Every structure is written in C-alpha cells, then in structure tokens.
mmCIF file of N, CA and C in Angstrom:
data_model
loop_
_atom_site.group_PDB
_atom_site.id
_atom_site.type_symbol
_atom_site.label_atom_id
_atom_site.label_comp_id
_atom_site.label_asym_id
_atom_site.label_seq_id
_atom_site.Cartn_x
_atom_site.Cartn_y
_atom_site.Cartn_z
ATOM 1 N N LEU U 189 -3.995 -10.276 -80.415
ATOM 2 C CA LEU U 189 -5.391 -11.641 -81.075
ATOM 3 C C LEU U 189 -3.999 -13.605 -80.821
ATOM 4 N N GLY U 190 -3.114 -12.764 -81.708
ATOM 5 C CA GLY U 190 -2.743 -14.102 -81.763
ATOM 6 C C GLY U 190 -2.035 -14.587 -80.958
ATOM 7 N N ALA U 191 -1.521 -13.668 -79.520
ATOM 8 C CA ALA U 191 -0.938 -14.745 -78.106
ATOM 9 C C ALA U 191 -2.278 -15.245 -77.774
ATOM 10 N N MET U 192 -3.641 -14.802 -77.967
ATOM 11 C CA MET U 192 -4.704 -15.106 -76.726
ATOM 12 C C MET U 192 -5.015 -16.692 -77.441
ATOM 13 N N GLY U 193 -4.768 -16.500 -78.991
ATOM 14 C CA GLY U 193 -5.444 -17.623 -79.643
ATOM 15 C C GLY U 193 -4.148 -18.433 -79.667
ATOM 16 N N ASP U 194 -3.015 -18.357 -79.585
ATOM 17 C CA ASP U 194 -2.020 -19.801 -79.477
ATOM 18 C C ASP U 194 -2.107 -20.690 -78.040
ATOM 19 N N GLU U 195 -3.198 -19.674 -76.652
ATOM 20 C CA GLU U 195 -3.695 -20.437 -75.709
ATOM 21 C C GLU U 195 -4.839 -20.876 -75.716
ATOM 22 N N GLY U 196 -5.619 -20.832 -76.547
ATOM 23 C CA GLY U 196 -7.029 -21.695 -76.897
ATOM 24 C C GLY U 196 -8.220 -20.486 -76.442
ATOM 25 N N VAL U 197 -7.492 -19.289 -76.887
ATOM 26 C CA VAL U 197 -9.109 -18.051 -75.690
ATOM 27 C C VAL U 197 -9.135 -18.016 -77.273
ATOM 28 N N GLN U 198 -10.813 -18.077 -77.182
ATOM 29 C CA GLN U 198 -11.560 -18.051 -78.422
ATOM 30 C C GLN U 198 -11.793 -16.285 -78.315
ATOM 31 N N ILE U 199 -11.931 -15.719 -79.336
ATOM 32 C CA ILE U 199 -12.203 -14.345 -79.300
ATOM 33 C C ILE U 199 -13.438 -14.018 -79.596
ATOM 34 N N VAL U 200 -14.285 -13.184 -78.749
ATOM 35 C CA VAL U 200 -15.706 -12.809 -79.045
ATOM 36 C C VAL U 200 -16.381 -11.427 -78.853
ATOM 37 N N SER U 201 -14.786 -10.641 -78.827
ATOM 38 C CA SER U 201 -14.931 -9.761 -79.475
ATOM 39 C C SER U 201 -13.681 -8.726 -79.831
ATOM 40 N N ALA U 202 -13.719 -7.964 -80.559
ATOM 41 C CA ALA U 202 -12.026 -6.896 -81.045
ATOM 42 C C ALA U 202 -12.680 -5.475 -81.774
ATOM 43 N N ASN U 203 -12.320 -4.779 -80.723
ATOM 44 C CA ASN U 203 -12.924 -3.567 -80.985
ATOM 45 C C ASN U 203 -11.425 -2.314 -81.697
ATOM 46 N N ARG U 204 -11.205 -2.280 -82.730
ATOM 47 C CA ARG U 204 -9.662 -1.480 -82.721
ATOM 48 C C ARG U 204 -9.806 -0.144 -82.122
ATOM 49 N N ASP U 205 -11.047 0.365 -82.558
ATOM 50 C CA ASP U 205 -11.026 1.895 -81.739
ATOM 51 C C ASP U 205 -10.729 2.217 -80.516
ATOM 52 N N SER U 206 -11.126 1.316 -79.784
ATOM 53 C CA SER U 206 -11.167 1.146 -78.126
ATOM 54 C C SER U 206 -10.309 0.321 -78.057
ATOM 55 N N GLY U 207 -9.290 -0.379 -78.844
ATOM 56 C CA GLY U 207 -8.269 -1.525 -78.275
ATOM 57 C C GLY U 207 -8.445 -2.155 -77.526
ATOM 58 N N ALA U 208 -9.595 -2.953 -77.184
ATOM 59 C CA ALA U 208 -10.338 -3.698 -76.556
ATOM 60 C C ALA U 208 -10.483 -4.733 -77.161
ATOM 61 N N ILE U 209 -9.785 -6.297 -76.905
ATOM 62 C CA ILE U 209 -9.688 -7.360 -77.667
ATOM 63 C C ILE U 209 -10.522 -8.412 -76.038
ATOM 64 N N ARG U 210 -11.515 -9.511 -76.291
ATOM 65 C CA ARG U 210 -12.237 -10.154 -75.231
ATOM 66 C C ARG U 210 -12.076 -11.094 -75.594
ATOM 67 N N GLY U 211 -11.380 -12.288 -74.778
ATOM 68 C CA GLY U 211 -11.897 -13.809 -75.431
ATOM 69 C C GLY U 211 -12.333 -14.500 -73.948
ATOM 70 N N ILE U 212 -12.882 -16.039 -74.300
ATOM 71 C CA ILE U 212 -12.880 -16.774 -72.999
ATOM 72 C C ILE U 212 -12.424 -18.033 -73.184
ATOM 73 N N ARG U 213 -11.772 -18.237 -72.042
ATOM 74 C CA ARG U 213 -11.114 -20.504 -72.416
ATOM 75 C C ARG U 213 -11.631 -20.770 -71.604
ATOM 76 N N GLY U 214 -12.607 -21.467 -71.441
ATOM 77 C CA GLY U 214 -13.380 -22.390 -70.522
ATOM 78 C C GLY U 214 -14.090 -20.882 -69.939
ATOM 79 N N ALA U 215 -13.975 -21.227 -68.491
ATOM 80 C CA ALA U 215 -14.438 -20.398 -67.543
ATOM 81 C C ALA U 215 -13.805 -19.163 -66.897
ATOM 82 N N ILE U 216 -12.665 -19.145 -67.701
ATOM 83 C CA ILE U 216 -12.315 -17.774 -67.314
ATOM 84 C C ILE U 216 -12.055 -16.481 -68.944
ATOM 85 N N ASN U 217 -12.289 -15.482 -68.465
ATOM 86 C CA ASN U 217 -12.251 -14.183 -69.172
ATOM 87 C C ASN U 217 -11.484 -13.585 -69.471
ATOM 88 N N VAL U 218 -11.099 -13.065 -70.875
ATOM 89 C CA VAL U 218 -9.428 -12.588 -70.983
ATOM 90 C C VAL U 218 -9.872 -10.981 -71.690
ATOM 91 N N THR U 219 -9.414 -10.300 -71.102
ATOM 92 C CA THR U 219 -8.873 -9.025 -72.125
ATOM 93 C C THR U 219 -7.824 -8.526 -72.202
ATOM 94 N N ALA U 220 -7.776 -7.766 -73.870
ATOM 95 C CA ALA U 220 -6.385 -7.026 -73.719
ATOM 96 C C ALA U 220 -6.561 -5.600 -74.125
ATOM 97 N N ILE U 221 -5.915 -4.644 -73.550
ATOM 98 C CA ILE U 221 -6.105 -3.326 -73.621
ATOM 99 C C ILE U 221 -4.547 -2.850 -74.726
ATOM 100 N N VAL U 222 -5.127 -2.351 -76.110
ATOM 101 C CA VAL U 222 -3.527 -2.112 -76.731
ATOM 102 C C VAL U 222 -3.889 -0.530 -76.473
ATOM 103 N N GLN U 223 -3.286 0.319 -76.211
ATOM 104 C CA GLN U 223 -2.944 1.489 -76.240
ATOM 105 C C GLN U 223 -1.407 2.337 -76.249
ATOM 106 N N THR U 224 -1.866 3.314 -77.482
ATOM 107 C CA THR U 224 -0.998 4.171 -78.066
ATOM 108 C C THR U 224 -0.461 5.139 -77.193
ATOM 109 N N ARG U 225 0.727 5.375 -76.154
ATOM 110 C CA ARG U 225 1.168 6.270 -75.164
ATOM 111 C C ARG U 225 1.720 7.571 -75.909
ATOM 112 N N ALA U 226 1.711 8.777 -75.598
ATOM 113 C CA ALA U 226 2.559 9.781 -75.374
ATOM 114 C C ALA U 226 3.132 9.890 -76.765
ATOM 115 N N ASP U 227 4.180 8.678 -76.114
ATOM 116 C CA ASP U 227 6.190 8.731 -76.934
ATOM 117 C C ASP U 227 5.777 8.060 -78.752
ATOM 118 N N GLY U 228 4.369 7.347 -78.873
ATOM 119 C CA GLY U 228 4.406 6.884 -79.202
ATOM 120 C C GLY U 228 4.231 5.201 -79.285
ATOM 121 N N GLY U 229 4.578 4.991 -78.583
ATOM 122 C CA GLY U 229 4.788 3.397 -78.428
ATOM 123 C C GLY U 229 3.499 2.606 -77.893
ATOM 124 N N VAL U 230 3.440 1.795 -77.719
ATOM 125 C CA VAL U 230 2.257 0.563 -77.230
ATOM 126 C C VAL U 230 2.486 0.214 -76.611
ATOM 127 N N GLN U 231 1.233 0.184 -76.094
ATOM 128 C CA GLN U 231 1.229 -0.496 -74.202
ATOM 129 C C GLN U 231 -0.027 -2.092 -74.283
ATOM 130 N N VAL U 232 0.699 -2.833 -73.879
ATOM 131 C CA VAL U 232 -0.203 -4.084 -74.180
ATOM 132 C C VAL U 232 -0.375 -4.454 -72.956
ATOM 133 N N GLU U 233 -1.828 -4.851 -72.737
ATOM 134 C CA GLU U 233 -2.407 -5.063 -71.017
ATOM 135 C C GLU U 233 -2.596 -6.391 -70.897
ATOM 136 N N PHE U 234 -2.634 -7.172 -70.560
ATOM 137 C CA PHE U 234 -3.348 -8.367 -71.047
ATOM 138 C C PHE U 234 -4.234 -8.683 -69.052
ATOM 139 N N LYS U 235 -5.592 -9.315 -69.245
ATOM 140 C CA LYS U 235 -6.435 -9.438 -67.510
ATOM 141 C C LYS U 235 -7.325 -10.489 -68.047
ATOM 142 N N SER U 236 -7.043 -11.790 -66.562
ATOM 143 C CA SER U 236 -7.581 -12.193 -66.649
ATOM 144 C C SER U 236 -9.013 -12.641 -65.317
ATOM 145 N N SER U 237 -9.633 -13.155 -65.770
ATOM 146 C CA SER U 237 -11.390 -13.290 -64.288
ATOM 147 C C SER U 237 -12.020 -13.865 -64.794
ATOM 148 N N GLY U 238 -12.638 -14.028 -64.247
ATOM 149 C CA GLY U 238 -13.748 -15.835 -63.381
ATOM 150 C C GLY U 238 -12.761 -17.076 -63.105
ATOM 151 N N ASP U 239 -13.028 -18.114 -63.333
ATOM 152 C CA ASP U 239 -12.190 -19.140 -62.304
ATOM 153 C C ASP U 239 -10.595 -19.310 -63.009
ATOM 154 N N ILE U 240 -10.063 -18.529 -62.806
ATOM 155 C CA ILE U 240 -8.745 -17.889 -62.955
ATOM 156 C C ILE U 240 -7.976 -19.538 -62.153
ATOM 157 N N ASP U 241 -8.843 -19.896 -60.845
ATOM 158 C CA ASP U 241 -7.926 -21.090 -60.548
ATOM 159 C C ASP U 241 -7.963 -22.024 -61.162
ATOM 160 N N SER U 242 -8.818 -22.408 -62.289
ATOM 161 C CA SER U 242 -9.246 -23.372 -63.241
ATOM 162 C C SER U 242 -7.532 -23.450 -64.259
ATOM 163 N N ASP U 243 -7.105 -22.691 -63.923
ATOM 164 C CA ASP U 243 -5.875 -22.716 -65.145
ATOM 165 C C ASP U 243 -5.113 -20.578 -64.482
ATOM 166 N N PRO U 244 -4.440 -21.123 -63.509
ATOM 167 C CA PRO U 244 -3.432 -20.022 -62.179
ATOM 168 C C PRO U 244 -2.557 -19.549 -63.543
ATOM 169 N N THR U 245 -1.855 -19.936 -64.379
ATOM 170 C CA THR U 245 -0.562 -19.723 -65.345
ATOM 171 C C THR U 245 -1.392 -19.620 -66.569
ATOM 172 N N LEU U 246 -2.551 -19.440 -67.006
ATOM 173 C CA LEU U 246 -2.792 -18.584 -68.407
ATOM 174 C C LEU U 246 -2.770 -17.151 -68.899
ATOM 175 N N ASN U 247 -2.512 -15.973 -67.393
ATOM 176 C CA ASN U 247 -2.923 -14.728 -68.129
ATOM 177 C C ASN U 247 -1.551 -14.418 -68.884
ATOM 178 N N GLN U 248 -0.417 -15.128 -67.245
ATOM 179 C CA GLN U 248 1.358 -14.983 -67.756
ATOM 180 C C GLN U 248 2.041 -16.051 -68.917
ATOM 181 N N ARG U 249 0.877 -16.812 -69.317
ATOM 182 C CA ARG U 249 1.436 -17.662 -70.650
ATOM 183 C C ARG U 249 1.261 -16.783 -72.011
ATOM 184 N N ILE U 250 0.007 -16.068 -72.043
ATOM 185 C CA ILE U 250 -0.464 -15.062 -73.094
ATOM 186 C C ILE U 250 0.519 -14.168 -73.181
ATOM 187 N N VAL U 251 1.239 -13.124 -72.189
ATOM 188 C CA VAL U 251 1.946 -12.191 -71.762
ATOM 189 C C VAL U 251 3.501 -12.770 -72.652
ATOM 190 N N ASN U 252 3.928 -14.305 -71.953
ATOM 191 C CA ASN U 252 4.742 -14.788 -72.641
ATOM 192 C C ASN U 252 4.649 -15.169 -74.432
ATOM 193 N N ASP U 253 3.744 -15.301 -75.128
ATOM 194 C CA ASP U 253 3.504 -15.396 -76.204
ATOM 195 C C ASP U 253 3.800 -14.487 -77.047
ATOM 196 N N TYR U 254 2.913 -13.099 -76.443
ATOM 197 C CA TYR U 254 2.639 -12.116 -76.602
ATOM 198 C C TYR U 254 4.480 -11.575 -77.061
ATOM 199 N N ASN U 255 5.194 -11.365 -75.957
ATOM 200 C CA ASN U 255 6.130 -11.412 -75.387
ATOM 201 C C ASN U 255 7.370 -11.880 -77.222
ATOM 202 N N ARG U 256 6.944 -13.020 -76.815
ATOM 203 C CA ARG U 256 8.137 -14.080 -77.903
ATOM 204 C C ARG U 256 7.396 -13.986 -79.848
ATOM 205 N N ARG U 257 5.951 -13.397 -79.520
ATOM 206 C CA ARG U 257 5.580 -13.197 -81.291
ATOM 207 C C ARG U 257 5.612 -11.584 -81.417
ATOM 208 N N MET U 258 6.666 -11.137 -80.221
ATOM 209 C CA MET U 258 7.456 -9.333 -80.394
ATOM 210 C C MET U 258 8.606 -9.736 -80.131
ATOM 211 N N GLY U 259 9.236 -10.446 -80.413
ATOM 212 C CA GLY U 259 10.017 -10.926 -80.672
ATOM 213 C C GLY U 259 11.498 -10.342 -79.532
ATOM 214 N N ARG U 260 10.830 -10.001 -78.262
ATOM 215 C CA ARG U 260 11.495 -10.265 -76.991
ATOM 216 C C ARG U 260 12.084 -11.381 -75.756
#
C-alpha cells in the first residue's frame, strides 16, 4: 500500500484474505499480489495495465519504493 501511495496510486480495493491490492493512477491500473510462500517468506508482485505508455516507469518505481521500504 505504501509503495503504491508513494507514486500517487489511489487504492481502490485491498483484500487481506486474497492478498490483492488494486489501485489506479490516471489511466494506469496497478495490482499488487502478496502471497505467503511455502517456506514462510512473502512474495510480492506488482503489475500494471492500461495506458502504461503514459508512464512507462511507474511499475518499476513502485518496485523500487517497495524495496526501499523493506530496507533493500
């Protein structure tokens, strides 16, 4: 949530049970999927769709923000 917010993505839904977070920034839809792996670790995947040509680096910036927030 925080990494998406850092880039101005407005959160439209967040479902803790499914691990899905959905947001929008302009004409770009952003989805984060948070899953617990078998080893107990957590995997987070960010996907963007829609008019990604209007901001082609948005997804990577969100990943970078997430990694920064996680101390990586």
